[in-house]
mmCIF file of N, CA and C in Angstrom:
data_model
loop_
_atom_site.group_PDB
_atom_site.id
_atom_site.type_symbol
_atom_site.label_atom_id
_atom_site.label_comp_id
_atom_site.label_asym_id
_atom_site.label_seq_id
_atom_site.Cartn_x
_atom_site.Cartn_y
_atom_site.Cartn_z
ATOM 1 N N UNK A 1 -31.288 2.611 -23.505
ATOM 2 C CA UNK A 1 -30.153 1.802 -23.063
ATOM 3 C C UNK A 1 -30.449 0.340 -23.404
ATOM 4 N N UNK A 2 -29.511 -0.321 -24.053
ATOM 5 C CA UNK A 2 -29.711 -1.704 -24.459
ATOM 6 C C UNK A 2 -29.712 -2.636 -23.253
ATOM 7 N N UNK A 3 -30.225 -3.851 -23.461
ATOM 8 C CA UNK A 3 -30.231 -4.840 -22.379
ATOM 9 C C UNK A 3 -28.811 -5.156 -21.934
ATOM 10 N N UNK A 4 -27.879 -5.201 -22.891
ATOM 11 C CA UNK A 4 -26.486 -5.509 -22.549
ATOM 12 C C UNK A 4 -25.899 -4.400 -21.684
ATOM 13 N N UNK A 5 -26.193 -3.142 -22.014
ATOM 14 C CA UNK A 5 -25.686 -2.024 -21.217
ATOM 15 C C UNK A 5 -26.250 -2.060 -19.805
ATOM 16 N N UNK A 6 -27.523 -2.419 -19.714
ATOM 17 C CA UNK A 6 -28.147 -2.538 -18.391
ATOM 18 C C UNK A 6 -27.453 -3.640 -17.596
ATOM 19 N N UNK A 7 -27.152 -4.766 -18.249
ATOM 20 C CA UNK A 7 -26.485 -5.871 -17.555
ATOM 21 C C UNK A 7 -25.119 -5.455 -17.045
ATOM 22 N N UNK A 8 -24.384 -4.714 -17.860
ATOM 23 C CA UNK A 8 -23.063 -4.250 -17.428
ATOM 24 C C UNK A 8 -23.195 -3.278 -16.271
ATOM 25 N N UNK A 9 -24.128 -2.359 -16.379
ATOM 26 C CA UNK A 9 -24.328 -1.395 -15.295
ATOM 27 C C UNK A 9 -24.677 -2.116 -13.998
ATOM 28 N N UNK A 10 -25.541 -3.129 -14.095
ATOM 29 C CA UNK A 10 -25.908 -3.897 -12.905
ATOM 30 C C UNK A 10 -24.690 -4.630 -12.356
ATOM 31 N N UNK A 11 -23.916 -5.264 -13.246
ATOM 32 C CA UNK A 11 -22.732 -6.007 -12.792
ATOM 33 C C UNK A 11 -21.747 -5.085 -12.099
ATOM 34 N N UNK A 12 -21.526 -3.911 -12.665
ATOM 35 C CA UNK A 12 -20.566 -2.990 -12.073
ATOM 36 C C UNK A 12 -21.090 -2.376 -10.781
ATOM 37 N N UNK A 13 -22.403 -2.352 -10.627
ATOM 38 C CA UNK A 13 -22.982 -1.838 -9.397
ATOM 39 C C UNK A 13 -23.024 -2.913 -8.320
ATOM 40 N N UNK A 14 -23.304 -4.152 -8.706
ATOM 41 C CA UNK A 14 -23.448 -5.244 -7.745
ATOM 42 C C UNK A 14 -22.101 -5.694 -7.193
ATOM 43 N N UNK A 15 -21.046 -5.651 -7.977
ATOM 44 C CA UNK A 15 -19.748 -6.137 -7.510
ATOM 45 C C UNK A 15 -19.293 -5.483 -6.209
ATOM 46 N N UNK A 16 -19.451 -4.143 -6.043
ATOM 47 C CA UNK A 16 -19.049 -3.589 -4.752
ATOM 48 C C UNK A 16 -19.863 -4.156 -3.589
ATOM 49 N N UNK A 17 -21.146 -4.378 -3.799
ATOM 50 C CA UNK A 17 -21.977 -4.930 -2.726
ATOM 51 C C UNK A 17 -21.540 -6.342 -2.375
ATOM 52 N N UNK A 18 -21.180 -7.122 -3.382
ATOM 53 C CA UNK A 18 -20.709 -8.482 -3.134
ATOM 54 C C UNK A 18 -19.436 -8.447 -2.307
ATOM 55 N N UNK A 19 -18.624 -7.438 -2.525
ATOM 56 C CA UNK A 19 -17.354 -7.343 -1.810
ATOM 57 C C UNK A 19 -17.560 -7.217 -0.305
ATOM 58 N N UNK A 20 -18.680 -6.673 0.123
ATOM 59 C CA UNK A 20 -18.910 -6.481 1.549
ATOM 60 C C UNK A 20 -19.438 -7.741 2.227
ATOM 61 N N UNK A 21 -19.756 -8.772 1.459
ATOM 62 C CA UNK A 21 -20.399 -9.953 2.018
ATOM 63 C C UNK A 21 -19.501 -10.747 2.950
ATOM 64 N N UNK A 22 -18.217 -10.576 2.860
ATOM 65 C CA UNK A 22 -17.292 -11.297 3.722
ATOM 66 C C UNK A 22 -15.977 -11.494 3.007
ATOM 67 N N UNK A 23 -14.964 -11.890 3.760
ATOM 68 C CA UNK A 23 -13.631 -12.021 3.185
ATOM 69 C C UNK A 23 -13.602 -12.929 1.965
ATOM 70 N N UNK A 24 -14.322 -14.033 1.990
ATOM 71 C CA UNK A 24 -14.280 -14.976 0.881
ATOM 72 C C UNK A 24 -14.852 -14.362 -0.397
ATOM 73 N N UNK A 25 -15.759 -13.400 -0.252
ATOM 74 C CA UNK A 25 -16.415 -12.814 -1.422
ATOM 75 C C UNK A 25 -15.747 -11.526 -1.890
ATOM 76 N N UNK A 26 -14.688 -11.096 -1.252
ATOM 77 C CA UNK A 26 -14.081 -9.823 -1.634
ATOM 78 C C UNK A 26 -13.266 -9.899 -2.906
ATOM 79 N N UNK A 27 -12.897 -11.070 -3.344
ATOM 80 C CA UNK A 27 -12.082 -11.231 -4.549
ATOM 81 C C UNK A 27 -12.746 -12.212 -5.508
ATOM 82 N N UNK A 28 -12.586 -11.925 -6.797
ATOM 83 C CA UNK A 28 -13.032 -12.835 -7.842
ATOM 84 C C UNK A 28 -11.894 -12.952 -8.844
ATOM 85 N N UNK A 29 -11.926 -13.994 -9.657
ATOM 86 C CA UNK A 29 -10.921 -14.114 -10.700
ATOM 87 C C UNK A 29 -10.979 -12.860 -11.568
ATOM 88 N N UNK A 30 -9.814 -12.304 -11.866
ATOM 89 C CA UNK A 30 -9.737 -11.034 -12.587
ATOM 90 C C UNK A 30 -10.432 -11.104 -13.941
ATOM 91 N N UNK A 31 -10.530 -12.291 -14.513
ATOM 92 C CA UNK A 31 -11.167 -12.427 -15.824
ATOM 93 C C UNK A 31 -12.651 -12.080 -15.792
ATOM 94 N N UNK A 32 -13.296 -12.238 -14.640
ATOM 95 C CA UNK A 32 -14.739 -11.995 -14.548
ATOM 96 C C UNK A 32 -15.076 -10.526 -14.824
ATOM 97 N N UNK A 33 -14.584 -9.572 -14.033
ATOM 98 C CA UNK A 33 -14.925 -8.185 -14.338
ATOM 99 C C UNK A 33 -14.269 -7.694 -15.632
ATOM 100 N N UNK A 34 -13.093 -8.215 -15.948
ATOM 101 C CA UNK A 34 -12.408 -7.777 -17.173
ATOM 102 C C UNK A 34 -13.219 -8.147 -18.414
ATOM 103 N N UNK A 35 -13.796 -9.350 -18.439
ATOM 104 C CA UNK A 35 -14.625 -9.773 -19.571
ATOM 105 C C UNK A 35 -15.883 -8.917 -19.684
ATOM 106 N N UNK A 36 -16.478 -8.560 -18.549
ATOM 107 C CA UNK A 36 -17.665 -7.700 -18.577
ATOM 108 C C UNK A 36 -17.317 -6.359 -19.207
ATOM 109 N N UNK A 37 -16.208 -5.778 -18.792
ATOM 110 C CA UNK A 37 -15.792 -4.479 -19.322
ATOM 111 C C UNK A 37 -15.471 -4.590 -20.812
ATOM 112 N N UNK A 38 -14.716 -5.604 -21.188
ATOM 113 C CA UNK A 38 -14.343 -5.783 -22.589
ATOM 114 C C UNK A 38 -15.554 -6.062 -23.476
ATOM 115 N N UNK A 39 -16.560 -6.761 -22.942
ATOM 116 C CA UNK A 39 -17.754 -7.060 -23.736
ATOM 117 C C UNK A 39 -18.515 -5.786 -24.102
ATOM 118 N N UNK A 40 -18.302 -4.749 -23.330
ATOM 119 C CA UNK A 40 -18.953 -3.463 -23.596
ATOM 120 C C UNK A 40 -18.019 -2.484 -24.294
ATOM 121 N N UNK A 41 -16.901 -3.018 -24.806
ATOM 122 C CA UNK A 41 -15.879 -2.192 -25.447
ATOM 123 C C UNK A 41 -15.389 -1.108 -24.490
ATOM 124 N N UNK A 42 -15.357 -1.471 -23.218
ATOM 125 C CA UNK A 42 -14.865 -0.562 -22.190
ATOM 126 C C UNK A 42 -13.351 -0.622 -22.097
ATOM 127 N N UNK A 43 -12.819 0.078 -21.131
ATOM 128 C CA UNK A 43 -11.380 0.143 -20.921
ATOM 129 C C UNK A 43 -11.023 -0.509 -19.597
ATOM 130 N N UNK A 44 -9.955 -1.270 -19.595
ATOM 131 C CA UNK A 44 -9.376 -1.905 -18.411
ATOM 132 C C UNK A 44 -7.993 -1.286 -18.283
ATOM 133 N N UNK A 45 -7.844 -0.308 -17.415
ATOM 134 C CA UNK A 45 -6.650 0.529 -17.374
ATOM 135 C C UNK A 45 -5.797 0.193 -16.157
ATOM 136 N N UNK A 46 -4.571 -0.281 -16.414
ATOM 137 C CA UNK A 46 -3.616 -0.539 -15.329
ATOM 138 C C UNK A 46 -3.179 0.806 -14.754
ATOM 139 N N UNK A 47 -3.257 0.953 -13.460
ATOM 140 C CA UNK A 47 -2.877 2.208 -12.813
ATOM 141 C C UNK A 47 -1.415 2.154 -12.363
ATOM 142 N N UNK A 48 -0.820 3.324 -12.228
ATOM 143 C CA UNK A 48 0.581 3.407 -11.807
ATOM 144 C C UNK A 48 0.693 3.081 -10.320
ATOM 145 N N UNK A 49 1.904 2.748 -9.860
ATOM 146 C CA UNK A 49 2.082 2.518 -8.416
ATOM 147 C C UNK A 49 1.679 3.745 -7.587
ATOM 148 N N UNK A 50 1.916 4.935 -8.108
ATOM 149 C CA UNK A 50 1.530 6.153 -7.370
ATOM 150 C C UNK A 50 0.018 6.278 -7.277
ATOM 151 N N UNK A 51 -0.670 5.975 -8.373
ATOM 152 C CA UNK A 51 -2.135 6.019 -8.349
ATOM 153 C C UNK A 51 -2.680 4.959 -7.395
ATOM 154 N N UNK A 52 -2.065 3.775 -7.391
ATOM 155 C CA UNK A 52 -2.491 2.709 -6.489
ATOM 156 C C UNK A 52 -2.355 3.156 -5.030
ATOM 157 N N UNK A 53 -1.221 3.731 -4.681
ATOM 158 C CA UNK A 53 -1.017 4.196 -3.299
ATOM 159 C C UNK A 53 -2.035 5.281 -2.939
ATOM 160 N N UNK A 54 -2.254 6.216 -3.851
ATOM 161 C CA UNK A 54 -3.234 7.281 -3.635
ATOM 162 C C UNK A 54 -4.621 6.676 -3.373
ATOM 163 N N UNK A 55 -5.009 5.713 -4.202
ATOM 164 C CA UNK A 55 -6.330 5.103 -4.064
ATOM 165 C C UNK A 55 -6.458 4.268 -2.800
ATOM 166 N N UNK A 56 -5.376 3.699 -2.316
ATOM 167 C CA UNK A 56 -5.416 2.976 -1.045
ATOM 168 C C UNK A 56 -5.846 3.921 0.080
ATOM 169 N N UNK A 57 -5.300 5.143 0.063
ATOM 170 C CA UNK A 57 -5.696 6.132 1.070
ATOM 171 C C UNK A 57 -7.149 6.545 0.933
ATOM 172 N N UNK A 58 -7.596 6.750 -0.305
ATOM 173 C CA UNK A 58 -9.003 7.091 -0.545
ATOM 174 C C UNK A 58 -9.899 5.967 -0.034
ATOM 175 N N UNK A 59 -9.538 4.733 -0.351
ATOM 176 C CA UNK A 59 -10.308 3.569 0.070
ATOM 177 C C UNK A 59 -10.406 3.506 1.605
ATOM 178 N N UNK A 60 -9.274 3.698 2.269
ATOM 179 C CA UNK A 60 -9.237 3.587 3.728
ATOM 180 C C UNK A 60 -10.121 4.629 4.403
ATOM 181 N N UNK A 61 -10.274 5.786 3.790
ATOM 182 C CA UNK A 61 -11.060 6.858 4.391
ATOM 183 C C UNK A 61 -12.496 6.914 3.868
ATOM 184 N N UNK A 62 -12.823 6.067 2.911
ATOM 185 C CA UNK A 62 -14.138 6.071 2.284
ATOM 186 C C UNK A 62 -15.144 5.352 3.179
ATOM 187 N N UNK A 63 -16.208 6.042 3.619
ATOM 188 C CA UNK A 63 -17.190 5.385 4.487
ATOM 189 C C UNK A 63 -17.999 4.302 3.770
ATOM 190 N N UNK A 64 -17.924 4.252 2.431
ATOM 191 C CA UNK A 64 -18.669 3.246 1.670
ATOM 192 C C UNK A 64 -17.890 1.956 1.452
ATOM 193 N N UNK A 65 -16.651 1.900 1.919
ATOM 194 C CA UNK A 65 -15.842 0.693 1.749
ATOM 195 C C UNK A 65 -15.602 0.047 3.117
ATOM 196 N N UNK A 66 -15.258 -1.237 3.122
ATOM 197 C CA UNK A 66 -14.972 -1.894 4.407
ATOM 198 C C UNK A 66 -13.782 -1.221 5.101
ATOM 199 N N UNK A 67 -13.700 -1.314 6.403
ATOM 200 C CA UNK A 67 -12.595 -0.683 7.129
ATOM 201 C C UNK A 67 -11.238 -1.275 6.725
ATOM 202 N N UNK A 68 -10.203 -0.458 6.834
ATOM 203 C CA UNK A 68 -8.854 -0.916 6.559
ATOM 204 C C UNK A 68 -8.425 -0.644 5.140
ATOM 205 N N UNK A 69 -7.292 -1.223 4.782
ATOM 206 C CA UNK A 69 -6.745 -1.063 3.445
ATOM 207 C C UNK A 69 -7.274 -2.162 2.523
ATOM 208 N N UNK A 70 -7.337 -1.879 1.232
ATOM 209 C CA UNK A 70 -7.806 -2.909 0.302
ATOM 210 C C UNK A 70 -6.757 -3.994 0.111
ATOM 211 N N UNK A 71 -7.196 -5.133 -0.388
ATOM 212 C CA UNK A 71 -6.285 -6.227 -0.724
ATOM 213 C C UNK A 71 -5.429 -5.840 -1.923
ATOM 214 N N UNK A 72 -4.356 -6.573 -2.133
ATOM 215 C CA UNK A 72 -3.608 -6.480 -3.369
ATOM 216 C C UNK A 72 -2.416 -5.549 -3.359
ATOM 217 N N UNK A 73 -1.723 -5.553 -4.515
ATOM 218 C CA UNK A 73 -0.506 -4.756 -4.644
ATOM 219 C C UNK A 73 -0.499 -3.906 -5.908
ATOM 220 N N UNK A 74 -1.666 -3.778 -6.538
ATOM 221 C CA UNK A 74 -1.806 -2.899 -7.689
ATOM 222 C C UNK A 74 -3.291 -2.672 -7.921
ATOM 223 N N UNK A 75 -3.603 -1.807 -8.886
ATOM 224 C CA UNK A 75 -5.008 -1.492 -9.133
ATOM 225 C C UNK A 75 -5.252 -1.250 -10.616
ATOM 226 N N UNK A 76 -6.510 -1.438 -11.011
ATOM 227 C CA UNK A 76 -6.955 -1.120 -12.363
ATOM 228 C C UNK A 76 -8.216 -0.287 -12.280
ATOM 229 N N UNK A 77 -8.434 0.471 -13.343
ATOM 230 C CA UNK A 77 -9.648 1.262 -13.467
ATOM 231 C C UNK A 77 -10.470 0.671 -14.602
ATOM 232 N N UNK A 78 -11.712 0.328 -14.318
ATOM 233 C CA UNK A 78 -12.638 -0.171 -15.336
ATOM 234 C C UNK A 78 -13.570 0.971 -15.725
ATOM 235 N N UNK A 79 -13.586 1.265 -17.027
ATOM 236 C CA UNK A 79 -14.472 2.317 -17.538
ATOM 237 C C UNK A 79 -15.284 1.750 -18.680
ATOM 238 N N UNK A 80 -16.556 2.128 -18.721
ATOM 239 C CA UNK A 80 -17.459 1.705 -19.775
ATOM 240 C C UNK A 80 -17.951 2.953 -20.490
ATOM 241 N N UNK A 81 -17.959 2.900 -21.818
ATOM 242 C CA UNK A 81 -18.418 4.041 -22.607
ATOM 243 C C UNK A 81 -19.799 4.493 -22.155
ATOM 244 N N UNK A 82 -19.978 5.804 -22.153
ATOM 245 C CA UNK A 82 -21.259 6.365 -21.764
ATOM 246 C C UNK A 82 -21.372 6.691 -20.287
ATOM 247 N N UNK A 83 -20.356 6.332 -19.511
ATOM 248 C CA UNK A 83 -20.366 6.643 -18.074
ATOM 249 C C UNK A 83 -19.175 7.528 -17.780
ATOM 250 N N UNK A 84 -19.394 8.584 -17.004
ATOM 251 C CA UNK A 84 -18.273 9.475 -16.668
ATOM 252 C C UNK A 84 -17.564 9.049 -15.388
ATOM 253 N N UNK A 85 -18.010 7.946 -14.807
ATOM 254 C CA UNK A 85 -17.361 7.401 -13.621
ATOM 255 C C UNK A 85 -16.733 6.063 -13.989
ATOM 256 N N UNK A 86 -16.094 5.442 -13.027
ATOM 257 C CA UNK A 86 -15.475 4.146 -13.264
ATOM 258 C C UNK A 86 -15.543 3.304 -12.007
ATOM 259 N N UNK A 87 -14.868 2.184 -12.060
ATOM 260 C CA UNK A 87 -14.806 1.278 -10.922
ATOM 261 C C UNK A 87 -13.363 0.831 -10.781
ATOM 262 N N UNK A 88 -12.803 1.014 -9.588
ATOM 263 C CA UNK A 88 -11.428 0.615 -9.304
ATOM 264 C C UNK A 88 -11.456 -0.776 -8.698
ATOM 265 N N UNK A 89 -10.588 -1.642 -9.213
ATOM 266 C CA UNK A 89 -10.377 -2.957 -8.628
ATOM 267 C C UNK A 89 -8.955 -3.007 -8.106
ATOM 268 N N UNK A 90 -8.793 -3.445 -6.888
ATOM 269 C CA UNK A 90 -7.472 -3.670 -6.319
ATOM 270 C C UNK A 90 -7.119 -5.119 -6.632
ATOM 271 N N UNK A 91 -5.968 -5.315 -7.269
ATOM 272 C CA UNK A 91 -5.593 -6.649 -7.738
ATOM 273 C C UNK A 91 -4.621 -7.328 -6.788
ATOM 274 N N UNK A 92 -4.929 -8.577 -6.512
ATOM 275 C CA UNK A 92 -4.088 -9.420 -5.664
ATOM 276 C C UNK A 92 -3.777 -10.667 -6.484
ATOM 277 N N UNK A 93 -2.623 -10.670 -7.144
ATOM 278 C CA UNK A 93 -2.302 -11.759 -8.060
ATOM 279 C C UNK A 93 -3.260 -11.743 -9.225
ATOM 280 N N UNK A 94 -3.949 -12.863 -9.456
ATOM 281 C CA UNK A 94 -4.902 -12.942 -10.563
ATOM 282 C C UNK A 94 -6.338 -12.746 -10.084
ATOM 283 N N UNK A 95 -6.490 -12.070 -8.952
ATOM 284 C CA UNK A 95 -7.819 -11.839 -8.393
ATOM 285 C C UNK A 95 -8.112 -10.346 -8.310
ATOM 286 N N UNK A 96 -9.327 -9.977 -8.703
ATOM 287 C CA UNK A 96 -9.808 -8.597 -8.590
ATOM 288 C C UNK A 96 -10.548 -8.486 -7.269
ATOM 289 N N UNK A 97 -10.098 -7.569 -6.444
ATOM 290 C CA UNK A 97 -10.632 -7.482 -5.081
ATOM 291 C C UNK A 97 -11.206 -6.106 -4.784
ATOM 292 N N UNK A 98 -11.999 -6.069 -3.738
ATOM 293 C CA UNK A 98 -12.502 -4.853 -3.107
ATOM 294 C C UNK A 98 -12.755 -3.711 -4.087
ATOM 295 N N UNK A 99 -13.746 -3.871 -4.985
ATOM 296 C CA UNK A 99 -14.048 -2.799 -5.933
ATOM 297 C C UNK A 99 -14.521 -1.538 -5.224
ATOM 298 N N UNK A 100 -14.186 -0.402 -5.827
ATOM 299 C CA UNK A 100 -14.568 0.899 -5.269
ATOM 300 C C UNK A 100 -15.013 1.801 -6.418
ATOM 301 N N UNK A 101 -16.163 2.428 -6.239
ATOM 302 C CA UNK A 101 -16.631 3.364 -7.256
ATOM 303 C C UNK A 101 -15.672 4.544 -7.353
ATOM 304 N N UNK A 102 -15.506 5.037 -8.584
ATOM 305 C CA UNK A 102 -14.633 6.184 -8.830
ATOM 306 C C UNK A 102 -15.418 7.234 -9.616
ATOM 307 N N UNK A 103 -15.987 8.229 -8.912
ATOM 308 C CA UNK A 103 -16.722 9.284 -9.613
ATOM 309 C C UNK A 103 -15.765 10.138 -10.452
ATOM 310 N N UNK A 104 -16.334 10.930 -11.346
ATOM 311 C CA UNK A 104 -15.508 11.717 -12.267
ATOM 312 C C UNK A 104 -14.534 12.637 -11.542
ATOM 313 N N UNK A 105 -14.898 13.123 -10.364
ATOM 314 C CA UNK A 105 -13.997 13.987 -9.607
ATOM 315 C C UNK A 105 -12.743 13.226 -9.166
ATOM 316 N N UNK A 106 -12.916 11.971 -8.778
ATOM 317 C CA UNK A 106 -11.775 11.146 -8.394
ATOM 318 C C UNK A 106 -10.922 10.811 -9.616
ATOM 319 N N UNK A 107 -11.560 10.591 -10.760
ATOM 320 C CA UNK A 107 -10.811 10.310 -11.980
ATOM 321 C C UNK A 107 -9.929 11.494 -12.364
ATOM 322 N N UNK A 108 -10.414 12.717 -12.135
ATOM 323 C CA UNK A 108 -9.601 13.901 -12.411
ATOM 324 C C UNK A 108 -8.383 13.934 -11.494
ATOM 325 N N UNK A 109 -8.564 13.585 -10.239
ATOM 326 C CA UNK A 109 -7.433 13.537 -9.308
ATOM 327 C C UNK A 109 -6.438 12.452 -9.703
ATOM 328 N N UNK A 110 -6.937 11.318 -10.196
ATOM 329 C CA UNK A 110 -6.046 10.249 -10.651
ATOM 330 C C UNK A 110 -5.166 10.726 -11.812
ATOM 331 N N UNK A 111 -5.738 11.542 -12.687
ATOM 332 C CA UNK A 111 -4.939 12.122 -13.778
ATOM 333 C C UNK A 111 -3.846 13.018 -13.218
ATOM 334 N N UNK A 112 -4.179 13.812 -12.199
ATOM 335 C CA UNK A 112 -3.169 14.679 -11.571
ATOM 336 C C UNK A 112 -2.038 13.855 -10.959
ATOM 337 N N UNK A 113 -2.391 12.752 -10.310
ATOM 338 C CA UNK A 113 -1.374 11.886 -9.709
ATOM 339 C C UNK A 113 -0.496 11.275 -10.804
ATOM 340 N N UNK A 114 -1.110 10.833 -11.897
ATOM 341 C CA UNK A 114 -0.368 10.194 -12.986
ATOM 342 C C UNK A 114 0.620 11.144 -13.643
ATOM 343 N N UNK A 115 0.257 12.408 -13.717
ATOM 344 C CA UNK A 115 1.123 13.393 -14.378
ATOM 345 C C UNK A 115 1.985 14.154 -13.379
ATOM 346 N N UNK A 116 1.919 13.779 -12.108
ATOM 347 C CA UNK A 116 2.675 14.436 -11.034
ATOM 348 C C UNK A 116 2.383 15.930 -10.974
ATOM 349 N N UNK A 117 1.145 16.283 -11.287
ATOM 350 C CA UNK A 117 0.712 17.679 -11.244
ATOM 351 C C UNK A 117 0.585 18.108 -9.776
ATOM 352 N N UNK A 118 1.248 19.202 -9.455
ATOM 353 C CA UNK A 118 1.206 19.741 -8.101
ATOM 354 C C UNK A 118 0.603 21.134 -8.170
ATOM 355 N N UNK A 119 -0.381 21.389 -7.333
ATOM 356 C CA UNK A 119 -1.004 22.714 -7.278
ATOM 357 C C UNK A 119 -0.391 23.502 -6.137
ATOM 358 N N UNK A 120 -0.135 24.776 -6.387
ATOM 359 C CA UNK A 120 0.416 25.660 -5.372
ATOM 360 C C UNK A 120 -0.561 26.805 -5.142
ATOM 361 N N UNK A 121 -0.604 27.256 -3.919
ATOM 362 C CA UNK A 121 -1.458 28.387 -3.588
ATOM 363 C C UNK A 121 -0.589 29.630 -3.477
ATOM 364 N N UNK A 122 -0.818 30.586 -4.332
ATOM 365 C CA UNK A 122 -0.114 31.858 -4.263
ATOM 366 C C UNK A 122 1.399 31.740 -4.362
ATOM 367 N N UNK A 123 2.074 32.707 -3.755
ATOM 368 C CA UNK A 123 3.526 32.799 -3.819
ATOM 369 C C UNK A 123 4.209 32.183 -2.598
ATOM 370 N N UNK A 124 3.482 31.627 -1.702
ATOM 371 C CA UNK A 124 4.085 31.041 -0.503
ATOM 372 C C UNK A 124 4.236 32.070 0.594
ATOM 373 N N UNK A 125 5.132 31.791 1.534
ATOM 374 C CA UNK A 125 5.336 32.683 2.666
ATOM 375 C C UNK A 125 6.133 33.830 2.200
#
């Protein structure tokens, strides 16, 4: 793994910890994490309103995130090549707030939400 890849991995890992430091530290200018992702030829993916609402619920129930709902009115997914997980940022204007790790299992669910895929069990009653 190159030094640059290590730096990106550290940045993407440290940002969630910084978010817990207090209200003032929960948001950074959106250009900061976006530049890190772009420098690694990663993806900065705008999520749909449905995905954002879904992730708000995940965030609220996640024991690894601060209590309550995340800041902002939309969300993005940051993905870096070579990692099967990502990092969700909740956006509040031009600020990236309250990052949350998104393991590959959550990314699969986000795809289901985006495509409005509904699973049914059997034939019903």
